[in-house]
Amino acid sequence: MITIISGTNRPGSNTLKVAKYYQDTLVKKGQEANILSLTDLPEQLIISDLYGKRSPEFKKIQEQITATEKFVFIIPEYNGSFPGVLKTLIDACDFPDSFYDKKACLVGISSGKYGNIRGIDHFGGVCSYLHLHVLPLRLHIPAIKTELDEHGNFYKEDTLKFTGQQIDKFIAY
C-alpha cells in the first residue's frame, strides 16, 4: 500500500490538491493509494500521542502508517523548510516500525520560485535517520498556484512529464 502524506494541516491547501493528483494518477496505474492529510491529526497530538498516551484517533493513523510500505510526501515550503506539523507526525509515530526500511518519494511545492528545495533537503536528513529509503528523483514544483487548474490537476506539459516520470519510477522502486 502507498500512503500519500499531505504535509500540512492548512485547510484547503494546494498540498492536498497535489496529494489528490498523485493519488488519482497512482490509482489509474493500478496502485492502491491512500491520502493522510495532516488536517486529520487529533487536536491533542502534542499533549498525548507524542509521549506514549495513544489517543483512539491517532491509533488509526499509526495503524495506517505501520501497514504502509511506500510513502509519497507532498511537502510545502514553510519558512525555508518543511512544516513543523509534519515533523510532529514523524515524532509521534512508533519507531522503528513506522518508517524503518520502507520507501519514500519526495515532492516539494512552494508559492515561490524554488519548489521547497531546502525543505526537501532538510526532510531528506530526517528520512536518513529513520532508515526511510528515498527515491533519488525528488521533484520541486515552484509557483504552485500557477501549476494547478480549476480541478486541482496539473496541466503544464513539463510538470505532467516530470510527475509522470517520478510516479513511474516510484511504482518500480
Tab-separated table of C-alpha atoms in Angstrom:
chain	number	residue	atom	x	y	z
A	1	MET	CA	0.000	0.000	0.000
A	2	ILE	CA	1.102	3.561	-0.762
A	3	THR	CA	0.223	6.376	1.621
A	4	ILE	CA	0.419	9.921	0.329
A	5	ILE	CA	1.071	12.356	3.153
A	6	SER	CA	-0.242	15.858	2.576
A	7	GLY	CA	2.424	17.606	4.652
A	8	THR	CA	0.433	20.493	6.121
A	9	ASN	CA	-2.607	20.936	8.312
A	10	ARG	CA	-3.690	24.089	6.456
A	11	PRO	CA	-7.338	23.667	5.382
A	12	GLY	CA	-7.954	23.750	1.621
A	13	SER	CA	-4.245	23.683	0.798
A	14	ASN	CA	-2.601	23.248	-2.580
A	15	THR	CA	-0.616	20.489	-0.878
A	16	LEU	CA	-3.792	18.434	-0.536
A	17	LYS	CA	-4.676	19.135	-4.180
A	18	VAL	CA	-1.275	17.800	-5.259
A	19	ALA	CA	-1.743	14.760	-2.976
A	20	LYS	CA	-5.082	14.037	-4.671
A	21	TYR	CA	-3.444	14.381	-8.082
A	22	TYR	CA	-0.802	11.831	-7.092
A	23	GLN	CA	-3.470	9.524	-5.688
A	24	ASP	CA	-5.580	9.691	-8.863
A	25	THR	CA	-2.526	9.054	-11.036
A	26	LEU	CA	-1.349	6.107	-8.930
A	27	VAL	CA	-4.829	4.553	-8.887
A	28	LYS	CA	-5.056	4.902	-12.696
A	29	LYS	CA	-1.794	2.941	-12.826
A	30	GLY	CA	-3.261	0.124	-10.717
A	31	GLN	CA	-1.783	1.082	-7.336
A	32	GLU	CA	-3.600	1.197	-4.011
A	33	ALA	CA	-3.004	4.715	-2.722
A	34	ASN	CA	-4.466	6.438	0.312
A	35	ILE	CA	-4.084	10.013	1.495
A	36	LEU	CA	-3.181	11.001	5.023
A	37	SER	CA	-3.997	14.674	5.395
A	38	LEU	CA	-2.418	16.318	8.399
A	39	THR	CA	-5.704	18.180	8.858
A	40	ASP	CA	-6.891	14.831	10.280
A	41	LEU	CA	-4.379	14.776	13.122
A	42	PRO	CA	-6.013	14.790	16.560
A	43	GLU	CA	-6.001	18.157	18.321
A	44	GLN	CA	-4.427	16.644	21.456
A	45	LEU	CA	-1.493	15.181	19.484
A	46	ILE	CA	1.222	17.241	21.191
A	47	ILE	CA	-0.139	16.512	24.648
A	48	SER	CA	-0.891	12.813	24.398
A	49	ASP	CA	0.396	10.976	21.363
A	50	LEU	CA	3.930	12.372	21.419
A	51	TYR	CA	4.564	10.836	24.807
A	52	GLY	CA	3.033	7.393	24.711
A	53	LYS	CA	-0.586	8.094	25.622
A	54	ARG	CA	-2.190	6.974	22.378
A	55	SER	CA	-5.479	8.605	21.516
A	56	PRO	CA	-8.011	6.476	19.623
A	57	GLU	CA	-7.779	8.963	16.727
A	58	PHE	CA	-4.012	8.649	16.394
A	59	LYS	CA	-4.097	4.886	16.854
A	60	LYS	CA	-5.899	4.652	13.482
A	61	ILE	CA	-3.261	6.858	11.862
A	62	GLN	CA	-0.464	4.784	13.402
A	63	GLU	CA	-2.040	1.580	12.068
A	64	GLN	CA	-2.203	3.082	8.571
A	65	ILE	CA	1.441	4.172	8.717
A	66	THR	CA	2.621	0.817	10.069
A	67	ALA	CA	0.765	-1.001	7.262
A	68	THR	CA	2.258	1.250	4.564
A	69	GLU	CA	5.252	0.062	2.545
A	70	LYS	CA	5.726	3.209	0.431
A	71	PHE	CA	5.119	6.870	1.219
A	72	VAL	CA	4.730	9.894	-1.026
A	73	PHE	CA	5.399	13.081	0.924
A	74	ILE	CA	3.943	16.254	-0.580
A	75	ILE	CA	5.788	18.962	1.317
A	76	PRO	CA	5.079	22.686	1.108
A	77	GLU	CA	7.687	25.270	1.961
A	78	TYR	CA	7.246	26.833	5.392
A	79	ASN	CA	9.865	29.411	6.347
A	80	GLY	CA	12.564	27.886	4.140
A	81	SER	CA	11.948	24.312	5.293
A	82	PHE	CA	9.103	21.862	5.864
A	83	PRO	CA	6.102	22.317	8.188
A	84	GLY	CA	6.609	21.594	11.871
A	85	VAL	CA	3.383	19.618	11.915
A	86	LEU	CA	4.987	17.094	9.545
A	87	LYS	CA	7.899	16.655	11.955
A	88	THR	CA	5.389	16.317	14.794
A	89	LEU	CA	3.675	13.476	12.906
A	90	ILE	CA	7.029	11.716	12.447
A	91	ASP	CA	7.892	12.210	16.125
A	92	ALA	CA	4.529	10.837	17.272
A	93	CYS	CA	4.848	7.638	15.220
A	94	ASP	CA	6.287	4.436	16.644
A	95	PHE	CA	9.993	3.991	15.987
A	96	PRO	CA	11.276	1.984	14.197
A	97	ASP	CA	8.104	0.212	12.983
A	98	SER	CA	6.611	3.188	11.183
A	99	PHE	CA	9.264	4.031	8.600
A	100	TYR	CA	12.315	1.764	9.021
A	101	ASP	CA	13.473	0.242	5.705
A	102	LYS	CA	10.392	1.454	3.861
A	103	LYS	CA	10.423	3.596	0.713
A	104	ALA	CA	9.571	7.232	0.117
A	105	CYS	CA	9.086	9.714	-2.677
A	106	LEU	CA	9.508	13.452	-2.007
A	107	VAL	CA	7.675	16.290	-3.747
A	108	GLY	CA	8.377	19.877	-2.726
A	109	ILE	CA	5.982	22.682	-3.565
A	110	SER	CA	6.117	26.407	-2.968
A	111	SER	CA	4.452	29.615	-3.995
A	112	GLY	CA	7.953	30.970	-4.649
A	113	LYS	CA	10.363	30.031	-7.391
A	114	TYR	CA	12.399	27.205	-5.846
A	115	GLY	CA	9.861	24.487	-5.098
A	116	ASN	CA	10.977	23.950	-1.498
A	117	ILE	CA	14.484	22.778	-2.340
A	118	ARG	CA	15.781	23.446	1.191
A	119	GLY	CA	12.796	21.844	2.879
A	120	ILE	CA	13.166	18.686	0.822
A	121	ASP	CA	16.878	18.568	1.696
A	122	HIS	CA	16.057	19.027	5.389
A	123	PHE	CA	13.396	16.330	5.257
A	124	GLY	CA	15.835	14.024	3.456
A	125	GLY	CA	18.022	14.160	6.575
A	126	VAL	CA	15.081	13.062	8.710
A	127	CYS	CA	14.399	10.221	6.257
A	128	SER	CA	18.025	9.069	6.507
A	129	TYR	CA	17.814	8.939	10.283
A	130	LEU	CA	14.612	6.880	10.041
A	131	HIS	CA	16.215	4.481	7.505
A	132	LEU	CA	13.498	5.520	5.078
A	133	HIS	CA	14.832	4.911	1.566
A	134	VAL	CA	14.136	7.899	-0.663
A	135	LEU	CA	13.673	7.696	-4.429
A	136	PRO	CA	16.545	9.717	-5.916
A	137	LEU	CA	14.186	11.634	-8.232
A	138	ARG	CA	12.884	14.403	-5.978
A	139	LEU	CA	10.584	16.979	-7.534
A	140	HIS	CA	10.483	20.675	-6.739
A	141	ILE	CA	7.400	22.440	-8.066
A	142	PRO	CA	7.596	26.233	-7.803
A	143	ALA	CA	4.779	28.765	-8.238
A	144	ILE	CA	2.251	26.096	-7.298
A	145	LYS	CA	-0.676	28.498	-7.709
A	146	THR	CA	0.061	28.662	-11.447
A	147	GLU	CA	0.537	24.907	-11.833
A	148	LEU	CA	-2.960	23.655	-10.971
A	149	ASP	CA	-6.131	24.079	-12.998
A	150	GLU	CA	-9.577	24.738	-11.513
A	151	HIS	CA	-9.973	20.995	-10.807
A	152	GLY	CA	-6.693	20.723	-8.894
A	153	ASN	CA	-4.849	18.957	-11.706
A	154	PHE	CA	-1.512	19.751	-13.239
A	155	TYR	CA	-1.815	20.887	-16.848
A	156	LYS	CA	1.594	22.233	-17.858
A	157	GLU	CA	3.494	19.885	-20.165
A	158	ASP	CA	6.762	19.877	-18.186
A	159	THR	CA	5.047	19.287	-14.853
A	160	LEU	CA	2.981	16.430	-16.285
A	161	LYS	CA	6.130	14.911	-17.781
A	162	PHE	CA	8.189	15.087	-14.583
A	163	THR	CA	5.422	13.986	-12.190
A	164	GLY	CA	4.690	11.096	-14.556
A	165	GLN	CA	8.345	10.059	-14.584
A	166	GLN	CA	8.559	10.261	-10.806
A	167	ILE	CA	5.393	8.228	-10.293
A	168	ASP	CA	6.520	5.527	-12.752
A	169	LYS	CA	9.934	5.284	-11.084
A	170	PHE	CA	8.305	5.122	-7.638
A	171	ILE	CA	5.996	2.286	-8.676
A	172	ALA	CA	9.057	0.337	-9.875
A	173	TYR	CA	11.130	1.307	-6.797
